[in-house]
XYZ file of C-alpha atoms in Angstrom:
365
model
C 126.317 86.601 104.235
C 125.529 83.642 102.520
C 128.574 83.762 100.574
C 130.940 84.578 103.561
C 129.376 81.369 105.108
C 130.268 79.219 102.387
C 133.817 80.708 102.108
C 134.194 79.840 105.812
C 132.676 76.471 105.390
C 135.345 75.724 102.509
C 137.780 77.145 105.072
C 136.820 75.023 107.655
C 136.888 71.631 105.310
C 140.247 72.306 104.429
C 141.259 72.496 107.961
C 139.564 69.154 108.176
C 141.260 67.656 105.251
C 144.575 68.890 106.842
C 143.323 66.842 110.264
C 142.496 64.155 108.543
C 145.439 63.650 106.680
C 147.582 63.791 109.904
C 145.254 61.353 111.549
C 145.934 58.538 108.917
C 149.266 59.034 108.506
C 149.582 57.946 112.396
C 147.548 55.071 111.693
C 149.658 53.852 109.199
C 146.966 52.481 106.990
C 148.060 51.122 103.625
C 145.670 50.874 100.687
C 145.933 47.530 98.592
C 145.499 49.611 95.598
C 147.003 52.596 95.865
C 150.469 53.353 97.747
C 151.012 56.118 100.832
C 152.862 58.431 98.387
C 150.366 58.373 95.620
C 148.015 59.162 98.845
C 149.852 62.292 99.812
C 149.937 63.370 96.122
C 146.290 63.067 95.713
C 145.524 64.740 99.134
C 147.724 67.832 97.913
C 146.294 67.912 95.260
C 143.011 68.014 96.514
C 144.410 70.752 99.004
C 145.605 73.054 95.908
C 142.084 72.798 94.076
C 140.650 73.876 97.417
C 143.020 76.875 97.527
C 142.942 77.334 94.129
C 139.051 77.488 94.252
C 138.928 79.836 97.207
C 141.306 82.024 95.687
C 138.993 82.449 92.458
C 135.907 82.653 94.799
C 137.182 85.594 96.809
C 137.688 87.636 93.342
C 134.530 86.997 91.990
C 131.547 88.706 93.684
C 128.571 86.158 92.995
C 129.042 82.021 92.833
C 128.099 80.146 89.589
C 126.266 77.008 89.612
C 128.903 75.342 87.844
C 131.526 76.459 90.390
C 128.869 75.265 93.224
C 128.974 71.831 91.797
C 132.758 72.006 91.224
C 132.788 72.910 95.070
C 130.455 69.868 95.908
C 132.586 67.588 94.160
C 135.970 68.594 95.557
C 134.227 68.714 99.160
C 133.029 64.908 98.909
C 136.366 63.714 97.301
C 138.306 65.337 100.326
C 135.983 63.434 102.429
C 136.198 60.336 100.723
C 139.908 60.008 100.110
C 140.885 57.645 102.622
C 137.466 55.540 102.776
C 137.990 51.751 102.751
C 135.150 49.262 102.820
C 135.356 47.511 106.087
C 133.068 44.418 106.639
C 132.616 43.831 110.315
C 132.150 40.719 112.424
C 128.448 41.165 112.574
C 128.288 40.723 108.559
C 130.327 37.477 108.672
C 128.299 36.081 111.550
C 124.979 36.768 109.550
C 126.498 35.922 106.044
C 123.980 33.283 104.590
C 126.147 30.532 102.485
C 124.582 29.960 98.811
C 123.055 26.708 97.936
C 125.963 24.309 96.613
C 124.862 24.117 92.872
C 124.876 27.983 93.361
C 128.335 28.344 94.581
C 129.345 26.065 91.460
C 127.997 27.870 88.926
C 125.570 24.599 88.031
C 122.419 25.993 88.807
C 120.114 29.267 87.827
C 117.806 28.729 91.083
C 115.771 31.902 89.930
C 114.716 30.157 87.009
C 114.347 26.967 88.594
C 111.915 27.851 91.137
C 109.696 29.192 88.334
C 109.716 25.860 87.028
C 109.278 23.658 89.322
C 106.582 25.689 91.602
C 103.286 23.925 91.235
C 99.836 25.211 92.223
C 98.509 23.683 95.148
C 95.347 23.222 93.387
C 96.767 20.563 91.432
C 98.244 18.371 94.571
C 100.967 15.988 94.039
C 100.598 16.391 89.962
C 104.171 16.653 88.503
C 105.371 19.436 86.570
C 107.560 18.181 84.051
C 110.561 20.010 82.353
C 112.326 18.868 78.949
C 116.145 19.409 79.962
C 118.857 19.223 77.504
C 122.265 19.278 78.236
C 125.465 19.100 75.821
C 128.582 17.828 76.665
C 131.783 17.516 74.460
C 130.637 14.258 72.869
C 127.067 13.579 73.595
C 123.687 15.226 74.361
C 121.366 14.017 76.513
C 117.740 14.629 76.626
C 115.642 14.342 79.743
C 111.850 14.660 80.990
C 112.379 15.233 84.742
C 109.886 16.578 87.441
C 111.006 18.056 91.263
C 110.454 16.237 94.190
C 111.331 16.394 97.694
C 113.764 13.863 97.368
C 115.403 15.373 94.041
C 114.829 15.566 90.658
C 112.758 12.438 89.010
C 113.652 11.325 85.510
C 110.551 10.147 83.788
C 112.544 9.105 80.494
C 116.306 10.039 79.048
C 117.715 9.700 75.801
C 121.254 10.151 74.526
C 122.633 10.919 71.500
C 124.973 8.044 71.301
C 121.946 5.896 70.917
C 121.939 7.343 67.439
C 124.379 4.870 66.337
C 121.264 2.257 66.184
C 119.673 4.203 64.188
C 122.300 4.822 61.522
C 124.064 7.879 62.635
C 127.591 7.155 63.998
C 129.312 10.616 63.425
C 128.241 14.500 63.964
C 126.524 13.431 67.584
C 127.111 17.146 68.868
C 125.302 18.960 65.961
C 122.106 20.904 65.392
C 121.155 17.744 63.069
C 122.285 15.134 66.172
C 119.919 17.663 68.666
C 116.754 17.162 66.600
C 117.293 13.360 66.348
C 117.895 13.269 70.245
C 114.733 15.572 70.890
C 112.846 13.234 68.541
C 113.787 10.048 69.902
C 113.007 11.089 73.285
C 109.420 12.440 72.243
C 108.679 9.243 70.730
C 110.109 7.206 73.726
C 107.710 8.937 76.475
C 104.775 8.801 74.565
C 105.340 5.296 73.664
C 106.163 4.582 77.307
C 102.621 6.276 78.434
C 100.788 4.435 75.757
C 100.143 8.140 73.607
C 101.954 6.971 70.607
C 98.834 6.333 68.492
C 97.053 9.199 69.357
C 100.034 11.823 68.857
C 102.123 10.861 65.961
C 103.565 14.470 65.594
C 104.929 15.834 62.602
C 105.279 12.964 60.015
C 108.387 15.241 57.909
C 110.593 17.828 59.249
C 109.978 20.889 57.051
C 111.729 23.458 59.029
C 108.213 25.049 59.668
C 106.964 25.544 63.067
C 104.912 23.038 64.635
C 102.192 22.288 67.645
C 100.423 19.403 68.353
C 96.669 19.668 68.728
C 95.054 17.890 71.507
C 93.090 14.384 70.904
C 89.766 13.877 71.928
C 90.669 11.675 74.536
C 93.867 12.639 76.209
C 95.608 15.722 76.236
C 98.880 15.881 74.937
C 102.393 15.373 77.205
C 102.983 18.839 78.404
C 106.415 19.941 79.571
C 108.635 22.908 79.923
C 111.726 23.527 78.205
C 114.542 23.956 80.748
C 117.910 25.700 79.292
C 119.663 25.457 82.460
C 122.746 28.389 82.341
C 123.266 27.926 78.351
C 122.686 31.149 76.670
C 119.612 30.924 74.145
C 120.730 32.398 71.175
C 119.400 32.316 67.845
C 119.882 28.967 66.165
C 121.324 27.408 69.546
C 121.484 23.679 69.811
C 118.995 23.341 72.469
C 116.167 24.960 70.350
C 117.081 22.184 67.809
C 116.038 19.291 70.282
C 113.375 21.474 71.176
C 112.512 21.417 67.533
C 112.738 17.323 68.016
C 110.438 16.972 70.167
C 107.672 18.971 69.062
C 108.022 17.337 65.772
C 107.904 13.899 67.916
C 104.531 15.080 69.815
C 105.308 16.581 72.754
C 103.555 19.820 73.786
C 106.266 22.450 74.764
C 105.504 26.066 74.937
C 107.742 28.326 72.676
C 108.572 30.445 69.913
C 110.111 30.314 66.851
C 112.251 33.372 67.249
C 115.407 31.165 68.361
C 115.088 28.618 65.510
C 117.761 28.379 63.281
C 116.465 30.381 60.196
C 114.643 33.104 61.900
C 115.361 36.554 60.334
C 115.498 39.379 62.706
C 114.755 41.911 60.001
C 111.612 40.603 58.527
C 110.706 38.502 61.783
C 109.874 35.466 60.229
C 111.187 31.979 60.185
C 112.733 31.411 56.855
C 111.852 27.447 56.658
C 114.662 26.413 53.979
C 117.067 27.485 56.222
C 115.508 25.636 59.359
C 115.321 22.786 56.916
C 119.053 22.624 56.136
C 120.019 22.810 59.450
C 117.844 20.222 60.516
C 119.225 17.997 57.759
C 122.687 18.757 58.422
C 122.988 20.911 55.464
C 125.496 22.874 57.269
C 127.698 20.031 57.882
C 127.558 19.178 54.113
C 128.661 22.354 53.635
C 131.531 22.427 55.532
C 132.783 18.819 54.357
C 132.542 20.376 50.591
C 135.330 22.838 52.086
C 137.429 20.601 54.350
C 137.980 16.843 55.054
C 136.113 15.252 58.039
C 138.396 12.137 58.909
C 135.439 10.383 60.683
C 133.080 10.862 57.441
C 135.445 9.858 55.290
C 136.263 6.248 57.281
C 132.549 5.514 57.232
C 132.435 6.696 53.184
C 129.992 9.525 53.771
C 129.444 12.238 51.206
C 128.051 15.985 51.501
C 125.467 14.781 49.255
C 124.117 11.959 50.626
C 123.579 13.770 54.348
C 120.184 14.620 53.941
C 119.104 10.992 53.045
C 121.138 9.699 56.060
C 119.213 11.906 58.484
C 115.774 11.462 56.939
C 116.494 7.153 57.435
C 117.462 8.256 60.878
C 114.111 10.100 61.322
C 112.019 6.953 60.046
C 114.125 4.603 61.848
C 113.513 6.248 65.462
C 109.599 6.662 64.282
C 109.468 3.179 63.778
C 111.077 2.064 67.022
C 111.889 4.462 70.131
C 112.541 2.176 72.755
C 115.984 1.977 74.470
C 117.966 -0.723 74.147
C 120.376 -2.528 76.458
C 123.986 -2.822 75.458
C 125.508 -6.057 75.678
C 127.989 -6.219 78.117
C 131.037 -8.832 78.626
C 130.415 -10.951 81.630
C 133.251 -10.185 84.441
C 136.118 -11.693 84.284
C 137.565 -14.525 86.675
C 140.324 -12.649 88.748
C 143.217 -14.945 89.703
C 143.926 -14.996 93.470
C 147.869 -14.911 94.528
C 147.622 -15.282 98.202
C 148.749 -18.194 99.930
C 146.085 -20.909 101.510
C 146.202 -20.834 105.286
C 147.327 -24.475 106.402
C 146.059 -26.444 109.013
C 147.454 -27.238 112.035
C 148.103 -30.951 110.870
C 149.493 -29.662 107.325
C 151.756 -27.170 109.037
C 153.181 -30.181 111.344
C 153.580 -32.470 108.431
C 155.231 -29.712 106.375
C 157.532 -29.063 109.458
C 158.597 -33.034 109.415
C 158.996 -33.161 105.959
C 161.873 -30.086 106.468
C 163.695 -31.599 109.572
C 163.795 -35.160 107.787
C 165.398 -32.828 104.886
C 167.986 -31.203 107.007
C 169.048 -34.506 108.849
C 169.377 -36.464 105.245
C 171.656 -33.098 104.208
C 173.811 -33.484 107.294
C 174.561 -37.438 106.981
C 175.335 -36.901 103.342
C 177.791 -34.305 104.478
C 179.248 -36.446 107.024
C 179.589 -39.732 104.443
């Protein structure tokens, strides 16, 4: 009896599929992806499969589990052949527009809310973030904190400032990112008068370094904000992080993303990291290919490490920001006519009339 009921159910489904097809033909619904002829062929194929299945079921006395699954699949396929997702008016009325920087793909608000939320028992204490941004020709490192009015920047350092310290080319590589982070760290500590207590790492060896708290004041604490960057191993943002750590900032981190981390041994190879900090990968490239800007300035591959060492020493000596010398604005010439007074216009008219009268007398003579 159960088997007969299933057969009757299949026949009813077949009839419903036929009725469904006729109704859709009358409604003249056209799918965006599949043409109407393809829909007809799909439905005919489903009907043929159902007929084949029913004929095979009538020959066999007992149903099989696989056949039952196939019948269920065909039943669902017949029911969903012409279903199209419809967004109703209520959907659009209740649609909530996302934030502007989310629509523009600029801010990850899931990460931002975790970087900016502050404990209530800390009251109005700012929660600082170490933000690193890369452009085509520059690196921007900032210490920021969130407020109601927007993000407030405590201090900033730019890669184009490294020209004052002896680095004029290659301002966007891993070594330049390290120098930018080092410059920002020393600049912040000097601004807060903490540079004497926290000197940081005297020389970059490539090994991981974390600042130890002093007896008087705790180290400056900040959180790394990578934005939308992919945090791959050896990314330049971790070069800036390493520079900030060596500069004396307290930033929670792991050495797994520094350049030179071995995934198999799960250890940081300090020699490889040292090579990237001092531009060894750039020097290796210079030995194979010619870099025009380096050639113009007489820079050689063998002197790359010494150049970066001098830059680090210069940054530690004077990290303060320098004001650029701006040229005074030029005096623009004015070509509009000066407005004449009534007396001046009257005198000018008399002069023109006298000139015309004298010209007329000359013609008469």
